[in-house]
mmCIF file of C-alpha atoms in Angstrom:
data_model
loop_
_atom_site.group_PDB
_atom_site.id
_atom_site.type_symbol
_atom_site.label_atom_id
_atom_site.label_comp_id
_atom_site.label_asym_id
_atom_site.label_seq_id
_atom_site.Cartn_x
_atom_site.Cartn_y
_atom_site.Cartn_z
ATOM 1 C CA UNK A 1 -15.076 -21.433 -16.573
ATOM 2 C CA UNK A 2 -17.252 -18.755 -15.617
ATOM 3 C CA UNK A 3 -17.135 -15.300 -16.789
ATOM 4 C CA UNK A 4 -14.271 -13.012 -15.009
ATOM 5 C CA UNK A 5 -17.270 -10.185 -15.669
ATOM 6 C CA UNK A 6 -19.499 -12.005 -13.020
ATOM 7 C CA UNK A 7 -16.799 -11.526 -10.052
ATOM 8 C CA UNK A 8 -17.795 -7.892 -9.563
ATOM 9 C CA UNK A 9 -20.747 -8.870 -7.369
ATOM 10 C CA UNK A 10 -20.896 -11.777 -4.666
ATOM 11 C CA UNK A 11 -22.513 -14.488 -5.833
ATOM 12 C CA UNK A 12 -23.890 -15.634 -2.735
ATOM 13 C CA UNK A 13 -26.973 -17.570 -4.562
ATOM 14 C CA UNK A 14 -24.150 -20.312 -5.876
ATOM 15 C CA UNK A 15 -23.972 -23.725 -3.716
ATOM 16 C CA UNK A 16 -20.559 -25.620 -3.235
ATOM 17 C CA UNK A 17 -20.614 -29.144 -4.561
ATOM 18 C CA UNK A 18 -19.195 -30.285 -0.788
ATOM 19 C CA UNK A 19 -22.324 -28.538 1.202
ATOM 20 C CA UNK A 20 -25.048 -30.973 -1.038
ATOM 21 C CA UNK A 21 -26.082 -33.567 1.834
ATOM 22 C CA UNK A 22 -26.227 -35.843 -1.175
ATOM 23 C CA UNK A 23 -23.197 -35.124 -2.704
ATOM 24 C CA UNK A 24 -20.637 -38.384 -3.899
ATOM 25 C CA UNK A 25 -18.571 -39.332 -0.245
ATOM 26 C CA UNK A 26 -15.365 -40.644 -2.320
ATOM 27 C CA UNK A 27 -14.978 -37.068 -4.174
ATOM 28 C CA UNK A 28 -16.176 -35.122 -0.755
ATOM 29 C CA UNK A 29 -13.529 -37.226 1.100
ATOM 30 C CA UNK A 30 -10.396 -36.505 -1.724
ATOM 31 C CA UNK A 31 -11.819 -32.706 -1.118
ATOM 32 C CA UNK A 32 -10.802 -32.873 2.491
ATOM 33 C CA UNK A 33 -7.940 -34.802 1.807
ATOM 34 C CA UNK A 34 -6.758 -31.615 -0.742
ATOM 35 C CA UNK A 35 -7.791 -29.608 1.273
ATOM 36 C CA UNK A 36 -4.445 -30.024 3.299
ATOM 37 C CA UNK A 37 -2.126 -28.919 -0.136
ATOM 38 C CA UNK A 38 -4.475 -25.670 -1.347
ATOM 39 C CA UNK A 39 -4.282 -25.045 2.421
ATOM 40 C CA UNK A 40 -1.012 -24.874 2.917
ATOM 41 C CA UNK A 41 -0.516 -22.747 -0.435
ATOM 42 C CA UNK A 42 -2.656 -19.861 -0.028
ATOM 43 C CA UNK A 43 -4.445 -19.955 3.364
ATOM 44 C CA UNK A 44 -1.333 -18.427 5.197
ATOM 45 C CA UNK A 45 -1.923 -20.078 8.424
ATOM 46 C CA UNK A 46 1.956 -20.241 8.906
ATOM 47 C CA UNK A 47 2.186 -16.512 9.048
ATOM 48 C CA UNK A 48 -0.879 -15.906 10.762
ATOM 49 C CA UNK A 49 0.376 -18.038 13.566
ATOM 50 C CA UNK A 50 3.917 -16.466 13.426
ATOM 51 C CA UNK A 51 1.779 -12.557 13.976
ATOM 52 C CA UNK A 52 -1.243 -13.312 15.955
ATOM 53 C CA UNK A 53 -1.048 -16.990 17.664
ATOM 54 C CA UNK A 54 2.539 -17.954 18.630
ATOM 55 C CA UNK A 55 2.839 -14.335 20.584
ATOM 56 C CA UNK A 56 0.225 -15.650 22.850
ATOM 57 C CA UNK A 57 1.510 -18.733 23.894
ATOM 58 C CA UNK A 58 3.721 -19.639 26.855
ATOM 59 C CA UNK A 59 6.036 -22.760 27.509
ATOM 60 C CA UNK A 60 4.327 -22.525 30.842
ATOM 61 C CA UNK A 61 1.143 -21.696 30.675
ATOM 62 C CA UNK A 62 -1.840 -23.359 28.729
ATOM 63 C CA UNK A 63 -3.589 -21.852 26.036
ATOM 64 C CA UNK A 64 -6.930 -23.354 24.290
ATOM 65 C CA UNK A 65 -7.551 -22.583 20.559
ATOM 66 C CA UNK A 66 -11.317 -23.568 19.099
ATOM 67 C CA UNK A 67 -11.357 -24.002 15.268
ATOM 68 C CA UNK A 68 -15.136 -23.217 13.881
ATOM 69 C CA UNK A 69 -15.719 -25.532 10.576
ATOM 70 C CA UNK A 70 -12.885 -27.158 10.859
ATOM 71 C CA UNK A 71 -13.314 -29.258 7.730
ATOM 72 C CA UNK A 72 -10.674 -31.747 7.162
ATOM 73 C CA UNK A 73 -8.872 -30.557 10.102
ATOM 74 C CA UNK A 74 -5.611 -29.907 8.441
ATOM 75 C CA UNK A 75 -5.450 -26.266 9.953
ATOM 76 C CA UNK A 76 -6.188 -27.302 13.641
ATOM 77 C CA UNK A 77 -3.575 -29.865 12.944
ATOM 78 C CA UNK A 78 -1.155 -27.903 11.726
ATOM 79 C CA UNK A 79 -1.607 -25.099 14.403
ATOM 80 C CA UNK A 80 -0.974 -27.857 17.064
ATOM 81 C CA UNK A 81 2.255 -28.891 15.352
ATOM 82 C CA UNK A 82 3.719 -25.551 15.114
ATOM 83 C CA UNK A 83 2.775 -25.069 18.719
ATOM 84 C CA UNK A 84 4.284 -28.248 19.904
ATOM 85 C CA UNK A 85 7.669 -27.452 17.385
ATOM 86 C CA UNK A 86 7.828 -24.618 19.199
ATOM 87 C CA UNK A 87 7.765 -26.022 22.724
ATOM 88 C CA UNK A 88 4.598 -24.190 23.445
ATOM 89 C CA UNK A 89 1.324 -25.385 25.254
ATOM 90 C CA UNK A 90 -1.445 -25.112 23.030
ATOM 91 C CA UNK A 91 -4.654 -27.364 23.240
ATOM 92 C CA UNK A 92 -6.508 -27.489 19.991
ATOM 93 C CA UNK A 93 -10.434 -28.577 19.466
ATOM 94 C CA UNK A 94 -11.814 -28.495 16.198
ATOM 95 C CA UNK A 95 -15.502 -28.525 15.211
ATOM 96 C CA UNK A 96 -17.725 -29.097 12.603
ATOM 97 C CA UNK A 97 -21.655 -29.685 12.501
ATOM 98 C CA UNK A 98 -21.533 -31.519 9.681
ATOM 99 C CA UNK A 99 -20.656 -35.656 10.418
ATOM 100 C CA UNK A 100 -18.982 -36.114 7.198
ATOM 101 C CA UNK A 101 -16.090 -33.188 8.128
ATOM 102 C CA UNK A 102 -16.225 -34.657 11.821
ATOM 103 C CA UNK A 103 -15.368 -38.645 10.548
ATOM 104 C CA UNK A 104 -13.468 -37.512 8.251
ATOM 105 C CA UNK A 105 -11.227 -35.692 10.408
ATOM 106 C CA UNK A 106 -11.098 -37.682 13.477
ATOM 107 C CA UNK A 107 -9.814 -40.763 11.171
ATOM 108 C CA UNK A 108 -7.067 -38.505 10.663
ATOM 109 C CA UNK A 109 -2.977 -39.212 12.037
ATOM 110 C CA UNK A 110 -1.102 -36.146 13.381
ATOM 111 C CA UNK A 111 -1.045 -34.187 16.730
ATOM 112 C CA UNK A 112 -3.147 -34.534 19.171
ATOM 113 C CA UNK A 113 -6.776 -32.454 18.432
ATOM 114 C CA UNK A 114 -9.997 -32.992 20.395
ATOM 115 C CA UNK A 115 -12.703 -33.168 17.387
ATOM 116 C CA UNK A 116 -16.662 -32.935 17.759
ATOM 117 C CA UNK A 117 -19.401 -32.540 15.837
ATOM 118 C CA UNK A 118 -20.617 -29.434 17.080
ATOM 119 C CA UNK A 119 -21.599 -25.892 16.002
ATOM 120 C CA UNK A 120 -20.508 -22.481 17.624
ATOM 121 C CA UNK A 121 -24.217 -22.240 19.163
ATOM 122 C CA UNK A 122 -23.576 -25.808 20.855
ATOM 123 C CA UNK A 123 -20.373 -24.255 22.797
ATOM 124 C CA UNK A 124 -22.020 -21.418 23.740
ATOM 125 C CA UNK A 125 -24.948 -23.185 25.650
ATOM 126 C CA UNK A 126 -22.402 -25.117 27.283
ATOM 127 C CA UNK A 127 -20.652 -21.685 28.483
ATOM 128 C CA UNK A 128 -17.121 -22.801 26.865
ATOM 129 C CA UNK A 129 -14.571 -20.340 27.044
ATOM 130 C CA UNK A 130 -11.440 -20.544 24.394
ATOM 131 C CA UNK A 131 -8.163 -18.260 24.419
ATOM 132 C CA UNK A 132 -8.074 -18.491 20.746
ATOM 133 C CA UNK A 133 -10.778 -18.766 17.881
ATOM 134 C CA UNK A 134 -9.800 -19.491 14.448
ATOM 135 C CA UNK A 135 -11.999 -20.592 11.372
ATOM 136 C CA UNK A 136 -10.843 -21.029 7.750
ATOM 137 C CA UNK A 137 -12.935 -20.802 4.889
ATOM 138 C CA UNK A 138 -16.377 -20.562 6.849
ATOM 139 C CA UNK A 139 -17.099 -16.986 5.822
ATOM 140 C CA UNK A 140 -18.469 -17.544 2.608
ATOM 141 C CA UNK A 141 -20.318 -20.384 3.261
ATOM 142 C CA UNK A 142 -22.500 -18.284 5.485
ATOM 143 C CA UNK A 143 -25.950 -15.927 4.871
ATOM 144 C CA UNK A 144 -26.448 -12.828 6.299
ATOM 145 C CA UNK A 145 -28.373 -14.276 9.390
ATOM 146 C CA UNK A 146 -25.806 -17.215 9.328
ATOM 147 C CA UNK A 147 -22.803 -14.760 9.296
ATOM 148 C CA UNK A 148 -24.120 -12.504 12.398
ATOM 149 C CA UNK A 149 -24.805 -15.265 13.992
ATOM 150 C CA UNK A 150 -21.980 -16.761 13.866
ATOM 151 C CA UNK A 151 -19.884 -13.289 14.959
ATOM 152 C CA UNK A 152 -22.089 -13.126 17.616
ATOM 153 C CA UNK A 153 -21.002 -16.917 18.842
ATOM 154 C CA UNK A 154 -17.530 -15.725 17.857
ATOM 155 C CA UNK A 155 -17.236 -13.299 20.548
ATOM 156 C CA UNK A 156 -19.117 -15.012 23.387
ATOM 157 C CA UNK A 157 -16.613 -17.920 22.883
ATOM 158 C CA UNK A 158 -13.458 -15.842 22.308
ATOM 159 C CA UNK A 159 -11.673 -14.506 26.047
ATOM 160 C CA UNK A 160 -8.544 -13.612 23.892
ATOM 161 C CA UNK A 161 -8.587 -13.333 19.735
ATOM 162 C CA UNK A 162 -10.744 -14.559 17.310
ATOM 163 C CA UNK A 163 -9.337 -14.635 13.671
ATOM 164 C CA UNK A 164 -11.107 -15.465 10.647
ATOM 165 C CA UNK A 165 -9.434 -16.718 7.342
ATOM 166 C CA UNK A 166 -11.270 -16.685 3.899
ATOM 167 C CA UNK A 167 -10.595 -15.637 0.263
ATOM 168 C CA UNK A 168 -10.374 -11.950 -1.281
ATOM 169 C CA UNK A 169 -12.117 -12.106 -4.294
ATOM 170 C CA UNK A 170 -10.555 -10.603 -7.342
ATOM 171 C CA UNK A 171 -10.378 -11.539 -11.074
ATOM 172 C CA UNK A 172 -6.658 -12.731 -10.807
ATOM 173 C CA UNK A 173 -7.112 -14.720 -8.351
ATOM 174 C CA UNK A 174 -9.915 -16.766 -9.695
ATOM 175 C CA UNK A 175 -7.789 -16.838 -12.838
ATOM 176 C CA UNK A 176 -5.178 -18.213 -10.861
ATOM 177 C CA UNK A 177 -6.789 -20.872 -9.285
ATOM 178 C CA UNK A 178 -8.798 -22.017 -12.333
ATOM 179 C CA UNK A 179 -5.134 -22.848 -13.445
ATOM 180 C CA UNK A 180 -3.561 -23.962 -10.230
ATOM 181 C CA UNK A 181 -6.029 -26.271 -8.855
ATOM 182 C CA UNK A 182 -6.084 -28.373 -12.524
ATOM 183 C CA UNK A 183 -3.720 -31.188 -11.247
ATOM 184 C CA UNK A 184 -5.390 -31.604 -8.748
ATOM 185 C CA UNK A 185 -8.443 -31.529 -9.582
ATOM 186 C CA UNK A 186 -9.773 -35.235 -10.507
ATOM 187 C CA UNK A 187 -12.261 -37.045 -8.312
ATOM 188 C CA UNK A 188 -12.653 -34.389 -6.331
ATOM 189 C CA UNK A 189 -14.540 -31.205 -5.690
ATOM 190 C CA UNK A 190 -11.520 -28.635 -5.380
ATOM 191 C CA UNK A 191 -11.408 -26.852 -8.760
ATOM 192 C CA UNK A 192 -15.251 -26.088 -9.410
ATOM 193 C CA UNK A 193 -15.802 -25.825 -5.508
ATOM 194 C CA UNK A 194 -12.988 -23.180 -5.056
ATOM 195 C CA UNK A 195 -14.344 -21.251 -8.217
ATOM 196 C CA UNK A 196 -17.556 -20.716 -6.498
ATOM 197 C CA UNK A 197 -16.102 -19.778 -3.015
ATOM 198 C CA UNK A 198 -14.149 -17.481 -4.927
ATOM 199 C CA UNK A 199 -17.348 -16.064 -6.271
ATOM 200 C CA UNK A 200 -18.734 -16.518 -2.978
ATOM 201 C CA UNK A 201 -16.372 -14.799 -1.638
ATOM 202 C CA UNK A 202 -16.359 -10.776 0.259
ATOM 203 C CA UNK A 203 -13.904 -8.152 -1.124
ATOM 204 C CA UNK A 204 -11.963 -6.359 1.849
ATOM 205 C CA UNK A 205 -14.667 -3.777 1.617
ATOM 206 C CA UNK A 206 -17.402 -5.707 1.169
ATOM 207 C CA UNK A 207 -16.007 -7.291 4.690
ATOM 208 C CA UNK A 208 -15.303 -4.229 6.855
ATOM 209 C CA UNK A 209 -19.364 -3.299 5.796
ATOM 210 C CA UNK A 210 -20.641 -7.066 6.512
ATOM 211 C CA UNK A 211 -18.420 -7.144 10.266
ATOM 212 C CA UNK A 212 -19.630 -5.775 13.342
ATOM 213 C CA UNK A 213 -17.913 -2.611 15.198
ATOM 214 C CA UNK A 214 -15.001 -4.200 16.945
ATOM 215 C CA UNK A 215 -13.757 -6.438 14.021
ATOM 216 C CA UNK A 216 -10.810 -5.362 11.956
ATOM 217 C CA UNK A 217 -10.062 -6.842 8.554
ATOM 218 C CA UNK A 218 -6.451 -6.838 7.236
ATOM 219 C CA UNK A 219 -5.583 -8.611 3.906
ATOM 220 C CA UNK A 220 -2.721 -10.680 3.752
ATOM 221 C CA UNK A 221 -0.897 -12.239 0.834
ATOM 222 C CA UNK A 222 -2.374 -14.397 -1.817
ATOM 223 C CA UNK A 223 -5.942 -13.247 -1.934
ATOM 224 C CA UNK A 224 -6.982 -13.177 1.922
ATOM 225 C CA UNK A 225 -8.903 -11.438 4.066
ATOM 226 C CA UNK A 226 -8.152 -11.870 8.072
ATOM 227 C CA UNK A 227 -11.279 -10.764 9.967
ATOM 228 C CA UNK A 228 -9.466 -9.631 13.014
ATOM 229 C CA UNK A 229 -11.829 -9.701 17.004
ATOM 230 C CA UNK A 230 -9.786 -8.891 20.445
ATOM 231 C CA UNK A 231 -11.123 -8.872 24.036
ATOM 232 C CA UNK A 232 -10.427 -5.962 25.171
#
C-alpha cells in the first residue's frame, strides 16, 4: 500500500492500470464490470439525480443527458432507469473514445442508451446540443491541457447543467478503500487502480483553483467532489 504521507500532494505523474493500451482485456473487462458495485457505493449518482437531474425533467417534455467517459456505462444506465421509474422522459448517450469502454458497454443489457465511441471535441464539431452533461470519474484522468479542454467542451455542449463526479482525496478515504475494495479485488484492476485515482485525485480546494469562473464545486458524501456548470 502506498504511504498515507504521499496523499498530501496530487500525484498526477501515476498511470491507472485500465488507461495502458496494452493492458490484460479479461482484468480491464471485470474492471468495468465492478465498476457497477464501487459505483453504486460511493459515486452518489442516486442523490445527485434526486438534487440536480430529476428537477429538470418533465413527463412531457424530452430532456437529453450526454455522459463524457462513460466507461462501463453503469451510470448512464442507471440515470435512464431512474428516469424511466420515475415516468420521466430522459434520453441518455454515453461516450467514450476509447473502443474497449465503447464494446464493452454497448454489449451491455439494461435501458435503452445510445453509445459511441466519441470524445467531447467530436460532439462539438458536430454542433450537438445536450440538456444535461454528466461525467464520472474523468477528472483525474485528465492533464492540465486535457482538463481545460475538456471544461471548455463541457460548456459548449451543455444548454442546461453540466455536473462532474470524481473522488475527494483524503487519507481516510484511501484507507478505506484499500480495505473495501479487497473482495473484490481479484482479476481485476479495481483495488490498485482506485488507489491511484485516489492519489490522482483534486482536494475541494485544489478543484475550485483548477475550475474555470462559472463552475461551483460542492462535496457530497463519501469522499466526492461535484464540479457544478449552469447556463445561465
Amino acid at each position: 500500500m502506498t504511504a498515507l504521507g504521499s496523499l498530501s500532494r496530487r500525484a498526477a505523474d501515476l498511470q491507472e492500470y485500465m488507461d495502458d493500451p496494452a493492458c490484460d482485456r479479461g482484468r480491464l473487462d471485470a474492471t468495468y464490470a465492478r465498476f457497477k458495485l464501487v459505483n453504486r457505493i460511493v459515486a452518489g449518482w442516486r442523490g445527485i439525480y434526486r438534487d440536480h437531474i430529476r428537477p429538470r425533467l418533465s413527463d412531457a417534455m424530452p430532456s437529453t443527458l450526454l455522459d463524457l467517459g462513460c466507461g462501463g456505462g453503469d451510470v448512464a444506465r442507471s440515470l435512464a432507469a431512474w428516469a424511466a421509474r420515475d415516468g420521466l422522459q430522459l434520453s441518455v448517450t454515453a461516450i467514450d473514445p476509447d473502443a474497449r469502454a465503447y464494446e464493452f458497454a454497448s454489449r451491455q443489457s439494461g435501458p435503452p442508451v445510445l453509445y459511441r465511441q466519441a470524445s467531447s471535441a467530436d460532439l462539438v464539431a458536430e454542433a450537438a446540443r445536450f440538456d444535461i452533461i454528466v461525467s464520472n470519474h474523468v477528472l483525474h484522468h485528465l492533464d492540465r491541457e486535457e482538463l481545460a479542454a475538456f471544461f471548455f467542451d463541457s460548456q459548449l455542449l451543455c444548454r442546461g447543467i453540466a455536473l462532474h463526479g470524481d473522488i475527494r482525496r483524503s487519507r481516510l478515504a484511501y484507507a478505506a478503500y484499500a480495505v473495501g475494495s479487497l473482495p473484490i479485488a481479484r482479476g481485476s484492476f479495481i483495488r490498485d487502480d482506485g488507489l491511484t485515482s485516489i492519489r490522482r485525485s483534486y482536494t475541494a480546494k485544489e478543484l475550485r483553483a483548477t475550475a474555470p469562473l462559472g463552475w461551483d464545486v460542492q462535496e457530497r458524501p463519501m469522499f466526492r467532489n461535484l464540479l457544478i456548470h449552469r447556463v445561465r
